[in-house]
mmCIF file of C-alpha atoms in Angstrom:
data_model
loop_
_atom_site.group_PDB
_atom_site.id
_atom_site.type_symbol
_atom_site.label_atom_id
_atom_site.label_comp_id
_atom_site.label_asym_id
_atom_site.label_seq_id
_atom_site.Cartn_x
_atom_site.Cartn_y
_atom_site.Cartn_z
ATOM 1 C CA MET F 22 0.710 -0.044 0.009
ATOM 2 C CA MET F 23 0.793 3.647 -0.639
ATOM 3 C CA LYS F 24 1.015 5.681 2.531
ATOM 4 C CA ILE F 25 1.475 9.395 2.127
ATOM 5 C CA ARG F 26 1.777 12.769 4.031
ATOM 6 C CA VAL F 27 2.050 15.560 4.035
ATOM 7 C CA TRP F 28 4.643 17.423 6.178
ATOM 8 C CA GLY F 29 4.043 20.571 3.957
ATOM 9 C CA CYS F 30 2.278 22.403 1.379
ATOM 10 C CA ARG F 31 2.592 26.440 1.661
ATOM 11 C CA GLY F 32 4.247 27.740 -1.793
ATOM 12 C CA SER F 33 7.443 30.205 -1.302
ATOM 13 C CA LEU F 34 7.669 31.111 1.725
ATOM 14 C CA PRO F 35 6.892 29.192 5.549
ATOM 15 C CA ALA F 36 4.335 30.405 7.240
ATOM 16 C CA PRO F 37 3.944 29.652 10.394
ATOM 17 C CA GLY F 38 1.088 31.440 12.519
ATOM 18 C CA PRO F 39 -2.559 30.582 14.347
ATOM 19 C CA GLU F 40 -4.345 31.797 11.435
ATOM 20 C CA ASN F 41 -2.470 28.767 9.549
ATOM 21 C CA ASN F 42 -2.449 26.246 11.488
ATOM 22 C CA TYR F 43 -5.151 24.183 9.591
ATOM 23 C CA TYR F 44 -2.803 24.162 5.865
ATOM 24 C CA GLY F 45 -0.162 24.311 7.698
ATOM 25 C CA GLY F 46 3.013 26.592 7.291
ATOM 26 C CA ASN F 47 6.050 24.026 6.141
ATOM 27 C CA THR F 48 6.761 24.600 2.350
ATOM 28 C CA SER F 49 6.701 21.405 0.211
ATOM 29 C CA CYS F 50 7.827 18.245 1.359
ATOM 30 C CA VAL F 51 6.030 15.160 0.668
ATOM 31 C CA GLU F 52 6.411 11.391 2.788
ATOM 32 C CA VAL F 53 5.815 8.612 0.552
ATOM 33 C CA THR F 54 6.293 5.114 1.570
ATOM 34 C CA ASP F 55 5.804 1.485 0.874
ATOM 35 C CA GLY F 56 7.113 -0.511 4.457
ATOM 36 C CA GLU F 57 10.571 0.608 4.677
ATOM 37 C CA THR F 58 10.615 2.206 0.852
ATOM 38 C CA CYS F 59 10.490 5.963 1.585
ATOM 39 C CA LEU F 60 9.883 8.736 -1.120
ATOM 40 C CA ILE F 61 9.916 12.136 0.311
ATOM 41 C CA LEU F 62 9.257 14.739 -2.925
ATOM 42 C CA ASP F 63 10.375 17.857 -2.327
ATOM 43 C CA ALA F 64 12.509 18.921 0.998
ATOM 44 C CA GLY F 65 10.760 22.259 1.757
ATOM 45 C CA SER F 66 11.345 23.274 4.915
ATOM 46 C CA GLY F 67 8.462 20.254 6.233
ATOM 47 C CA ILE F 68 11.711 18.147 5.765
ATOM 48 C CA GLN F 69 12.949 19.782 8.642
ATOM 49 C CA ARG F 70 9.820 17.119 10.771
ATOM 50 C CA LEU F 71 9.478 14.903 8.929
ATOM 51 C CA GLY F 72 13.190 13.809 9.858
ATOM 52 C CA ARG F 73 12.784 13.873 13.343
ATOM 53 C CA PHE F 74 9.585 11.474 12.979
ATOM 54 C CA ILE F 75 10.900 8.972 9.792
ATOM 55 C CA ASP F 76 10.109 5.435 11.274
ATOM 56 C CA PRO F 77 13.572 4.686 12.611
ATOM 57 C CA LYS F 78 13.632 0.367 10.525
ATOM 58 C CA ILE F 79 14.291 3.565 7.106
ATOM 59 C CA LYS F 80 18.207 3.426 6.260
ATOM 60 C CA GLU F 81 17.559 4.103 2.688
ATOM 61 C CA ILE F 82 16.001 7.610 1.809
ATOM 62 C CA HIS F 83 15.042 8.565 -1.550
ATOM 63 C CA ILE F 84 14.864 12.764 -1.870
ATOM 64 C CA LEU F 85 13.117 13.845 -4.945
ATOM 65 C CA LEU F 86 13.719 17.701 -5.585
ATOM 66 C CA THR F 87 10.754 19.436 -7.844
ATOM 67 C CA HIS F 88 13.511 21.633 -8.667
ATOM 68 C CA LEU F 89 15.629 24.522 -6.995
ATOM 69 C CA HIS F 90 13.569 26.974 -5.877
ATOM 70 C CA ILE F 91 14.190 27.713 -1.666
ATOM 71 C CA ASP F 92 10.763 26.641 -0.773
ATOM 72 C CA HIS F 93 11.244 23.383 -1.571
ATOM 73 C CA THR F 94 15.419 22.819 -0.839
ATOM 74 C CA MET F 95 15.075 25.095 2.359
ATOM 75 C CA GLY F 96 14.884 22.112 4.822
ATOM 76 C CA MET F 97 18.182 19.787 3.396
ATOM 77 C CA GLY F 98 20.329 20.896 6.042
ATOM 78 C CA PHE F 99 18.151 20.168 8.900
ATOM 79 C CA PHE F 100 16.893 16.992 8.215
ATOM 80 C CA LEU F 101 18.605 14.729 10.436
ATOM 81 C CA PRO F 102 19.279 11.504 8.557
ATOM 82 C CA LEU F 103 21.651 12.878 6.347
ATOM 83 C CA TYR F 104 23.845 13.806 10.317
ATOM 84 C CA ASN F 105 22.725 9.823 10.583
ATOM 85 C CA PRO F 106 25.542 7.074 9.928
ATOM 86 C CA SER F 107 23.738 4.584 9.284
ATOM 87 C CA VAL F 108 21.502 5.960 7.076
ATOM 88 C CA LYS F 109 22.200 6.262 2.930
ATOM 89 C CA VAL F 110 20.323 9.437 1.199
ATOM 90 C CA HIS F 111 20.148 9.473 -2.432
ATOM 91 C CA PHE F 112 19.020 13.058 -4.096
ATOM 92 C CA TRP F 113 17.235 12.233 -7.061
ATOM 93 C CA GLY F 114 16.516 16.157 -9.487
ATOM 94 C CA PRO F 115 16.184 18.086 -12.760
ATOM 95 C CA SER F 116 18.750 17.736 -14.851
ATOM 96 C CA SER F 117 20.018 21.912 -15.547
ATOM 97 C CA SER F 118 21.576 22.452 -19.230
ATOM 98 C CA VAL F 119 24.778 23.916 -18.162
ATOM 99 C CA THR F 120 25.957 22.865 -14.655
ATOM 100 C CA PRO F 121 25.121 19.206 -12.815
ATOM 101 C CA LEU F 122 22.753 18.788 -9.852
ATOM 102 C CA LEU F 123 25.561 18.237 -7.368
ATOM 103 C CA LEU F 124 26.806 21.625 -8.507
ATOM 104 C CA ARG F 125 23.746 22.800 -8.114
ATOM 105 C CA LEU F 126 23.281 21.224 -4.292
ATOM 106 C CA ARG F 127 26.680 21.838 -3.549
ATOM 107 C CA ARG F 128 25.672 26.352 -3.657
ATOM 108 C CA TYR F 129 22.824 25.302 -0.631
ATOM 109 C CA PHE F 130 25.724 23.236 0.878
ATOM 110 C CA SER F 131 28.401 26.316 1.874
ATOM 111 C CA PRO F 132 29.048 29.262 3.252
ATOM 112 C CA PRO F 133 25.944 31.842 3.412
ATOM 113 C CA PHE F 134 24.080 29.938 2.646
ATOM 114 C CA PHE F 135 24.521 27.009 5.009
ATOM 115 C CA PRO F 136 27.576 26.098 7.322
ATOM 116 C CA VAL F 137 28.103 22.411 6.491
ATOM 117 C CA ARG F 138 29.254 20.921 3.211
ATOM 118 C CA LEU F 139 27.541 17.723 1.608
ATOM 119 C CA ALA F 140 31.122 16.675 1.894
ATOM 120 C CA ASP F 141 31.352 16.840 5.919
ATOM 121 C CA LEU F 142 28.134 14.897 5.982
ATOM 122 C CA PRO F 143 29.154 10.962 7.423
ATOM 123 C CA ASN F 144 27.742 9.535 3.944
ATOM 124 C CA HIS F 145 27.266 11.485 0.781
ATOM 125 C CA PRO F 146 24.842 11.145 -0.561
ATOM 126 C CA GLU F 147 23.879 9.961 -3.671
ATOM 127 C CA ILE F 148 22.868 11.792 -7.057
ATOM 128 C CA HIS F 149 21.303 11.259 -9.701
ATOM 129 C CA GLU F 150 19.707 12.937 -12.684
ATOM 130 C CA LEU F 151 16.815 12.760 -14.012
ATOM 131 C CA ALA F 152 14.731 14.745 -16.718
ATOM 132 C CA PHE F 153 11.855 12.610 -18.940
ATOM 133 C CA ASN F 154 12.849 9.307 -17.494
ATOM 134 C CA ASP F 155 11.728 5.886 -16.234
ATOM 135 C CA PHE F 156 13.098 4.282 -13.406
ATOM 136 C CA SER F 157 11.964 2.088 -9.986
ATOM 137 C CA ILE F 158 12.440 2.924 -6.101
ATOM 138 C CA GLY F 159 11.528 -0.633 -4.715
ATOM 139 C CA GLU F 160 8.294 -1.432 -5.721
ATOM 140 C CA PHE F 161 7.614 2.231 -6.838
ATOM 141 C CA GLN F 162 7.486 3.149 -10.736
ATOM 142 C CA ILE F 163 8.430 6.555 -10.805
ATOM 143 C CA HIS F 164 7.817 9.030 -14.266
ATOM 144 C CA SER F 165 9.293 12.407 -14.325
ATOM 145 C CA GLU F 166 8.650 14.273 -16.773
ATOM 146 C CA TYR F 167 9.259 18.748 -17.483
ATOM 147 C CA VAL F 168 6.988 21.127 -16.487
ATOM 148 C CA CYS F 169 5.848 24.774 -16.872
ATOM 149 C CA HIS F 170 7.897 26.229 -14.132
ATOM 150 C CA PRO F 171 11.198 28.726 -14.195
ATOM 151 C CA GLY F 172 14.265 27.198 -14.255
ATOM 152 C CA PRO F 173 13.634 23.480 -14.995
ATOM 153 C CA THR F 174 11.208 22.076 -12.598
ATOM 154 C CA LEU F 175 9.788 18.376 -12.121
ATOM 155 C CA GLY F 176 6.704 16.579 -12.119
ATOM 156 C CA PHE F 177 6.500 12.841 -11.606
ATOM 157 C CA ARG F 178 3.703 10.555 -11.289
ATOM 158 C CA VAL F 179 4.160 7.465 -8.834
ATOM 159 C CA ARG F 180 2.494 4.140 -9.075
ATOM 160 C CA LEU F 181 2.923 0.990 -6.839
ATOM 161 C CA GLY F 182 1.036 -2.050 -8.405
ATOM 162 C CA LYS F 183 -2.402 0.170 -10.011
ATOM 163 C CA LYS F 184 -2.356 2.889 -7.436
ATOM 164 C CA THR F 185 -1.128 5.994 -9.171
ATOM 165 C CA PHE F 186 -0.558 9.628 -7.482
ATOM 166 C CA ALA F 187 1.113 12.419 -9.428
ATOM 167 C CA TYR F 188 2.660 15.085 -7.661
ATOM 168 C CA ILE F 189 2.643 18.586 -9.544
ATOM 169 C CA PRO F 190 3.266 21.187 -6.025
ATOM 170 C CA ASP F 191 4.324 24.324 -8.678
ATOM 171 C CA HIS F 192 2.745 24.342 -12.170
ATOM 172 C CA GLU F 193 1.469 27.276 -14.319
ATOM 173 C CA VAL F 194 -1.092 25.143 -16.685
ATOM 174 C CA ARG F 195 -2.563 27.913 -18.925
ATOM 175 C CA LEU F 196 1.503 29.240 -19.323
ATOM 176 C CA GLY F 197 2.365 26.110 -20.081
ATOM 177 C CA SER F 198 -0.893 24.830 -22.539
ATOM 178 C CA THR F 199 -3.048 25.421 -26.232
ATOM 179 C CA HIS F 200 -6.538 26.013 -26.326
ATOM 180 C CA PHE F 201 -6.950 25.318 -21.566
ATOM 181 C CA PRO F 202 -8.104 22.830 -21.373
ATOM 182 C CA THR F 203 -9.327 20.863 -24.118
ATOM 183 C CA ASN F 204 -6.273 19.595 -25.908
ATOM 184 C CA PRO F 205 -4.520 17.659 -24.096
ATOM 185 C CA GLU F 206 -1.378 16.443 -26.165
ATOM 186 C CA TRP F 207 -0.423 19.870 -26.121
ATOM 187 C CA THR F 208 -1.440 20.203 -22.402
ATOM 188 C CA SER F 209 1.574 20.568 -20.003
ATOM 189 C CA GLY F 210 1.503 18.020 -17.170
ATOM 190 C CA PHE F 211 -0.930 15.514 -18.765
ATOM 191 C CA GLU F 212 1.123 12.199 -18.920
ATOM 192 C CA LEU F 213 2.437 12.573 -14.629
ATOM 193 C CA ALA F 214 -1.560 13.553 -14.154
ATOM 194 C CA ASN F 215 -3.256 11.495 -16.740
ATOM 195 C CA LYS F 216 -6.460 9.572 -14.248
ATOM 196 C CA VAL F 217 -3.913 9.191 -11.573
ATOM 197 C CA ASP F 218 -5.842 8.522 -7.850
ATOM 198 C CA LEU F 219 -5.095 11.106 -6.474
ATOM 199 C CA LEU F 220 -3.524 14.298 -7.155
ATOM 200 C CA PHE F 221 -1.110 16.615 -5.810
ATOM 201 C CA HIS F 222 -1.064 20.054 -7.912
ATOM 202 C CA ASP F 223 -0.720 24.185 -7.674
ATOM 203 C CA GLY F 224 -3.260 26.569 -7.011
ATOM 204 C CA GLY F 225 -2.560 29.329 -4.775
ATOM 205 C CA TYR F 226 -3.726 31.566 -7.033
ATOM 206 C CA THR F 227 -7.184 33.394 -7.561
ATOM 207 C CA VAL F 228 -7.882 34.129 -11.380
ATOM 208 C CA PRO F 229 -7.837 37.661 -10.716
ATOM 209 C CA GLU F 230 -4.682 37.545 -8.678
ATOM 210 C CA TYR F 231 -3.274 34.681 -11.960
ATOM 211 C CA GLU F 232 -3.849 37.388 -14.421
ATOM 212 C CA GLN F 233 -1.542 39.973 -12.180
ATOM 213 C CA LYS F 234 1.398 37.428 -11.823
ATOM 214 C CA LEU F 235 1.806 35.372 -15.807
ATOM 215 C CA GLY F 236 4.764 34.097 -15.452
ATOM 216 C CA TRP F 237 5.849 33.001 -12.129
ATOM 217 C CA GLY F 238 4.997 29.624 -12.659
ATOM 218 C CA HIS F 239 1.371 29.547 -10.265
ATOM 219 C CA SER F 240 -2.177 28.041 -11.264
ATOM 220 C CA ALA F 241 -4.597 29.402 -10.598
ATOM 221 C CA VAL F 242 -6.798 27.239 -8.238
ATOM 222 C CA GLU F 243 -9.877 27.024 -10.529
ATOM 223 C CA ASP F 244 -7.725 26.022 -13.834
ATOM 224 C CA THR F 245 -5.987 23.233 -11.638
ATOM 225 C CA LEU F 246 -9.992 22.253 -11.055
ATOM 226 C CA ASP F 247 -10.109 21.977 -14.993
ATOM 227 C CA PHE F 248 -6.623 20.858 -15.389
ATOM 228 C CA ALA F 249 -8.062 17.968 -12.946
ATOM 229 C CA THR F 250 -11.196 17.570 -15.002
ATOM 230 C CA LEU F 251 -9.276 17.171 -18.642
ATOM 231 C CA CYS F 252 -6.780 14.658 -17.225
ATOM 232 C CA GLN F 253 -9.973 12.414 -15.740
ATOM 233 C CA VAL F 254 -8.498 11.988 -11.962
ATOM 234 C CA LYS F 255 -9.836 10.346 -9.219
ATOM 235 C CA HIS F 256 -8.988 13.323 -6.286
ATOM 236 C CA LEU F 257 -7.383 16.354 -6.130
ATOM 237 C CA ALA F 258 -5.473 17.955 -2.896
ATOM 238 C CA ILE F 259 -5.041 21.276 -3.757
ATOM 239 C CA PHE F 260 -1.644 22.727 -3.789
ATOM 240 C CA HIS F 261 1.210 25.051 -2.804
ATOM 241 C CA HIS F 262 -1.196 27.424 -0.920
ATOM 242 C CA GLU F 263 0.186 31.208 -1.310
ATOM 243 C CA PRO F 264 1.853 32.212 2.576
ATOM 244 C CA ASN F 265 0.044 35.079 2.639
ATOM 245 C CA ASN F 266 -3.706 33.757 2.970
ATOM 246 C CA THR F 267 -5.488 32.757 6.460
ATOM 247 C CA ASP F 268 -7.107 29.500 6.499
ATOM 248 C CA ALA F 269 -9.945 31.674 6.740
ATOM 249 C CA GLN F 270 -8.980 33.090 3.139
ATOM 250 C CA LEU F 271 -7.800 29.850 1.420
ATOM 251 C CA GLU F 272 -10.850 28.590 2.250
ATOM 252 C CA SER F 273 -12.408 31.944 0.952
ATOM 253 C CA ILE F 274 -10.775 31.069 -2.578
ATOM 254 C CA PHE F 275 -11.558 27.319 -2.975
ATOM 255 C CA ALA F 276 -15.577 28.245 -2.432
ATOM 256 C CA ASP F 277 -15.427 30.352 -4.335
ATOM 257 C CA SER F 278 -13.217 28.467 -7.403
ATOM 258 C CA MET F 279 -16.096 25.586 -6.445
ATOM 259 C CA LYS F 280 -19.443 27.301 -8.023
ATOM 260 C CA GLY F 281 -21.534 25.401 -9.019
ATOM 261 C CA LYS F 282 -19.715 23.021 -9.971
ATOM 262 C CA ASP F 283 -20.128 19.340 -10.470
ATOM 263 C CA LEU F 284 -16.963 18.154 -10.558
ATOM 264 C CA GLY F 285 -17.218 13.920 -10.534
ATOM 265 C CA PHE F 286 -14.411 13.669 -8.462
ATOM 266 C CA GLU F 287 -13.161 14.319 -4.759
ATOM 267 C CA VAL F 288 -11.262 18.124 -4.478
ATOM 268 C CA GLU F 289 -10.147 19.546 -0.990
ATOM 269 C CA LEU F 290 -7.361 21.995 -0.270
ATOM 270 C CA CYS F 291 -4.062 19.896 0.479
ATOM 271 C CA ARG F 292 -3.191 20.326 4.312
ATOM 272 C CA GLU F 293 0.022 19.915 6.104
ATOM 273 C CA GLY F 294 -0.761 15.828 8.935
ATOM 274 C CA ALA F 295 -3.178 15.443 5.521
ATOM 275 C CA GLU F 296 -2.856 11.757 5.420
ATOM 276 C CA TYR F 297 -3.581 9.408 2.006
ATOM 277 C CA PHE F 298 -3.393 5.491 1.381
ATOM 278 C CA LEU F 299 -3.793 3.896 -2.115
ATOM 279 C CA MET A 27 -1.766 10.659 -28.206
ATOM 280 C CA PRO A 28 0.857 11.031 -26.266
ATOM 281 C CA ALA A 29 1.209 14.951 -24.609
ATOM 282 C CA GLN A 30 3.678 16.186 -26.524
ATOM 283 C CA PRO A 31 6.645 17.619 -24.555
ATOM 284 C CA LEU A 32 6.948 20.806 -22.333
ATOM 285 C CA GLU A 33 9.094 22.548 -24.912
ATOM 286 C CA LEU A 34 7.375 21.185 -27.902
ATOM 287 C CA ILE A 35 3.983 22.815 -25.803
ATOM 288 C CA LEU A 36 5.664 26.552 -25.499
ATOM 289 C CA GLY A 37 7.337 26.619 -29.311
ATOM 290 C CA ARG A 38 3.829 26.302 -29.974
ATOM 291 C CA GLN A 39 2.728 29.070 -27.430
ATOM 292 C CA PHE A 40 5.539 31.321 -28.242
ATOM 293 C CA VAL A 41 5.396 31.140 -32.847
ATOM 294 C CA ASP A 42 1.468 31.039 -31.827
ATOM 295 C CA THR A 43 2.235 34.379 -30.335
ATOM 296 C CA LEU A 44 4.523 35.839 -33.406
ATOM 297 C CA SER A 45 3.572 37.875 -36.840
ATOM 298 C CA LEU A 46 6.867 35.994 -38.449
ATOM 299 C CA PRO A 47 4.904 32.430 -39.935
ATOM 300 C CA ALA A 48 6.712 29.589 -38.323
ATOM 301 C CA PHE A 49 6.974 26.767 -38.527
ATOM 302 C CA LEU A 50 7.137 23.976 -35.862
ATOM 303 C CA VAL A 51 8.273 20.246 -36.841
ATOM 304 C CA ASP A 52 8.687 17.441 -34.904
ATOM 305 C CA PRO A 53 12.445 15.418 -34.862
ATOM 306 C CA GLU A 54 10.982 13.137 -38.026
ATOM 307 C CA GLY A 55 10.139 16.325 -40.334
ATOM 308 C CA ASN A 56 5.944 15.403 -39.348
ATOM 309 C CA LEU A 57 3.823 19.681 -39.208
ATOM 310 C CA LEU A 58 3.266 19.672 -35.822
ATOM 311 C CA PHE A 59 2.207 23.118 -36.273
ATOM 312 C CA TYR A 60 2.416 26.693 -38.016
ATOM 313 C CA ASN A 61 1.467 29.821 -37.349
ATOM 314 C CA GLU A 62 -1.582 32.138 -38.983
ATOM 315 C CA PRO A 63 0.710 34.443 -40.838
ATOM 316 C CA ALA A 64 2.060 30.884 -41.578
ATOM 317 C CA GLY A 65 -1.329 30.569 -42.691
ATOM 318 C CA VAL A 66 -1.874 33.203 -45.143
ATOM 319 C CA ILE A 67 0.793 32.879 -46.930
ATOM 320 C CA PHE A 68 0.377 28.823 -47.732
ATOM 321 C CA GLY A 69 -3.071 29.199 -48.278
ATOM 322 C CA LEU A 70 -4.136 26.615 -44.730
ATOM 323 C CA ASN A 71 -5.655 26.947 -41.585
ATOM 324 C CA PHE A 72 -3.846 25.297 -38.918
ATOM 325 C CA GLY A 73 -7.498 25.249 -37.786
ATOM 326 C CA GLU A 74 -8.740 23.314 -40.762
ATOM 327 C CA THR A 75 -6.179 20.537 -41.036
ATOM 328 C CA GLY A 76 -3.853 20.262 -38.096
ATOM 329 C CA GLY A 77 -0.832 19.130 -37.623
ATOM 330 C CA MET A 78 0.046 17.187 -41.450
ATOM 331 C CA ARG A 79 3.122 14.257 -41.824
ATOM 332 C CA VAL A 80 6.099 14.859 -42.988
ATOM 333 C CA GLU A 81 4.501 13.356 -47.208
ATOM 334 C CA GLU A 82 1.219 15.584 -46.327
ATOM 335 C CA TRP A 83 3.029 19.350 -45.951
ATOM 336 C CA SER A 84 5.731 17.899 -48.350
ATOM 337 C CA THR A 85 2.998 18.658 -51.593
ATOM 338 C CA VAL A 86 2.050 21.808 -49.897
ATOM 339 C CA PHE A 87 5.405 23.598 -50.163
ATOM 340 C CA THR A 88 6.619 22.290 -53.142
ATOM 341 C CA PRO A 89 10.400 24.874 -52.888
ATOM 342 C CA PHE A 90 12.170 26.220 -56.541
ATOM 343 C CA ASP A 91 14.435 28.068 -57.256
ATOM 344 C CA GLU A 92 15.112 31.522 -59.250
ATOM 345 C CA TYR A 93 15.143 30.243 -62.349
ATOM 346 C CA GLY A 94 11.662 27.716 -61.297
ATOM 347 C CA LYS A 95 13.727 24.446 -61.139
ATOM 348 C CA PRO A 96 12.152 23.021 -57.773
ATOM 349 C CA ILE A 97 15.305 22.874 -54.830
ATOM 350 C CA ASP A 98 16.320 19.555 -53.176
ATOM 351 C CA PRO A 99 14.438 18.845 -50.128
ATOM 352 C CA GLU A 100 17.477 17.947 -48.967
ATOM 353 C CA GLU A 101 18.829 21.235 -49.661
ATOM 354 C CA LEU A 102 15.830 23.453 -47.736
ATOM 355 C CA PRO A 103 17.256 24.786 -44.825
ATOM 356 C CA LEU A 104 15.131 22.491 -42.138
ATOM 357 C CA VAL A 105 15.794 19.890 -43.321
ATOM 358 C CA LYS A 106 19.553 19.930 -43.215
ATOM 359 C CA THR A 107 18.514 21.051 -39.264
ATOM 360 C CA LEU A 108 16.707 18.003 -38.580
ATOM 361 C CA ARG A 109 19.586 15.549 -40.433
ATOM 362 C CA ASN A 110 22.232 17.813 -38.574
ATOM 363 C CA GLN A 111 20.971 19.183 -35.261
ATOM 364 C CA THR A 112 22.521 22.621 -36.262
ATOM 365 C CA PRO A 113 21.035 26.538 -37.048
ATOM 366 C CA ASN A 114 20.317 26.747 -40.770
ATOM 367 C CA SER A 115 18.969 29.816 -43.401
ATOM 368 C CA GLY A 116 18.842 30.327 -46.484
ATOM 369 C CA SER A 117 16.145 31.378 -49.985
ATOM 370 C CA PHE A 118 14.080 30.394 -51.913
ATOM 371 C CA TYR A 119 11.044 30.741 -54.437
ATOM 372 C CA ILE A 120 7.172 29.279 -53.519
ATOM 373 C CA HIS A 121 4.167 29.691 -55.304
ATOM 374 C CA SER A 122 1.280 32.527 -52.984
ATOM 375 C CA MET A 123 -2.197 30.941 -52.091
ATOM 376 C CA ASN A 124 -2.693 33.426 -55.131
ATOM 377 C CA GLY A 125 -0.164 31.979 -57.599
ATOM 378 C CA ASP A 126 2.280 34.761 -56.976
ATOM 379 C CA LYS A 127 5.836 33.391 -57.085
ATOM 380 C CA ILE A 128 6.876 35.128 -53.330
ATOM 381 C CA HIS A 129 10.653 35.111 -52.304
ATOM 382 C CA ILE A 130 10.657 33.861 -49.016
ATOM 383 C CA LYS A 131 13.835 34.171 -46.360
ATOM 384 C CA VAL A 132 14.664 30.708 -43.733
ATOM 385 C CA ASN A 133 15.993 30.975 -40.676
ATOM 386 C CA SER A 134 15.913 27.546 -38.609
ATOM 387 C CA PHE A 135 17.066 26.073 -35.745
ATOM 388 C CA PRO A 136 16.927 22.257 -33.576
ATOM 389 C CA ILE A 137 14.615 22.349 -30.856
ATOM 390 C CA ILE A 138 17.664 21.032 -27.962
ATOM 391 C CA ALA A 139 15.950 20.013 -24.388
ATOM 392 C CA ARG A 140 17.650 19.291 -21.789
ATOM 393 C CA PRO A 141 19.503 17.251 -20.952
ATOM 394 C CA GLU A 142 20.545 16.853 -24.736
ATOM 395 C CA ARG A 143 17.041 15.741 -26.116
ATOM 396 C CA PHE A 144 16.867 16.599 -29.374
ATOM 397 C CA LEU A 145 12.507 17.189 -30.303
ATOM 398 C CA GLY A 146 12.483 19.092 -33.355
ATOM 399 C CA ALA A 147 12.802 22.451 -35.251
ATOM 400 C CA LEU A 148 11.754 25.428 -35.506
ATOM 401 C CA ALA A 149 11.913 27.475 -38.450
ATOM 402 C CA LEU A 150 11.073 31.474 -39.668
ATOM 403 C CA PHE A 151 10.611 32.480 -42.621
ATOM 404 C CA TRP A 152 9.283 35.951 -44.382
ATOM 405 C CA LYS A 153 8.830 37.458 -47.503
ATOM 406 C CA THR A 154 11.450 40.026 -49.153
ATOM 407 C CA ASP A 155 12.738 40.613 -51.929
ATOM 408 C CA PRO A 156 15.278 38.255 -54.222
#
């Protein structure tokens, strides 16, 4: 069984505070496990807490980074298993045109950003570059491909047996699509999310907000609903909540976006601490 | 039909916004998209034709030299780009939709995505005096 737990679903910047307690303030981090096989999707601030509570039986951890924007990487150095000599950590992340992933990760693990270098860790993490790939980790079958977001940015489709989960936390689906939302062949991310059992997808903006932020790499909630409909997903959890929005504001945006819609699939705002079982 | 790679999706979006005529083709030379200005020159409408296989659109697009002699397809910039994965340029004549002989210049560019994935080519062209 695929167990999915959300450790952070806030976008751009951690947003702690009592007004955000329900949906949480930590940035992107999702744990996906099958027995002792452990995938961690993104290393935002949520990975710090995950590192404290991870199952001690797990001795090999695979961190899959969609991209290297700071809200997806800021927690890396605070992930305790990196300092445990009995744990092997793998970093998987997007290829760029020029700089190897190892060198881009070293920028984070070096002053002035962070005092500990990769070479100072008890086990040097194993680095894997990804682009348009199909690969396996344990029983998980994973497909990665680039999606529309500034800089090299991946989405992941994770399959275990017959169950599928797609993770596309940062994605400007309207900009990356022709005749959206009616043309799947020309829609960024379609192959990743097509008919999945569960989709986590970027949806931080209202439509008027999106119109002011074209090209920033994110989606309006309504576009996310349209994308999920096009992909015929079974369940959608909207991800990458704006740091300025409180729980009440998120729910208001969501309610407005859902008005008059009968989608035919489950949909909700992603919430830190939520668990899904596929 | 499987979705196109992001780089081609964004390439299509880009050329769709241009007033410069443009073609987008896959690595085999199949015409994935042409924009409205290109359609005006050839008397076609993408909304009606959709994409075209290479053998289809090569019958529509019949370039010739200043003496009216057909140009070997292997000498066309876009074909060279697909063969060599390098930018190319050239000029030749075609017949417009109303039968006029027009001279066009072409620049073609390979679409090489991260990391070194050859996905097709983009050809930009414009009418000019010979």
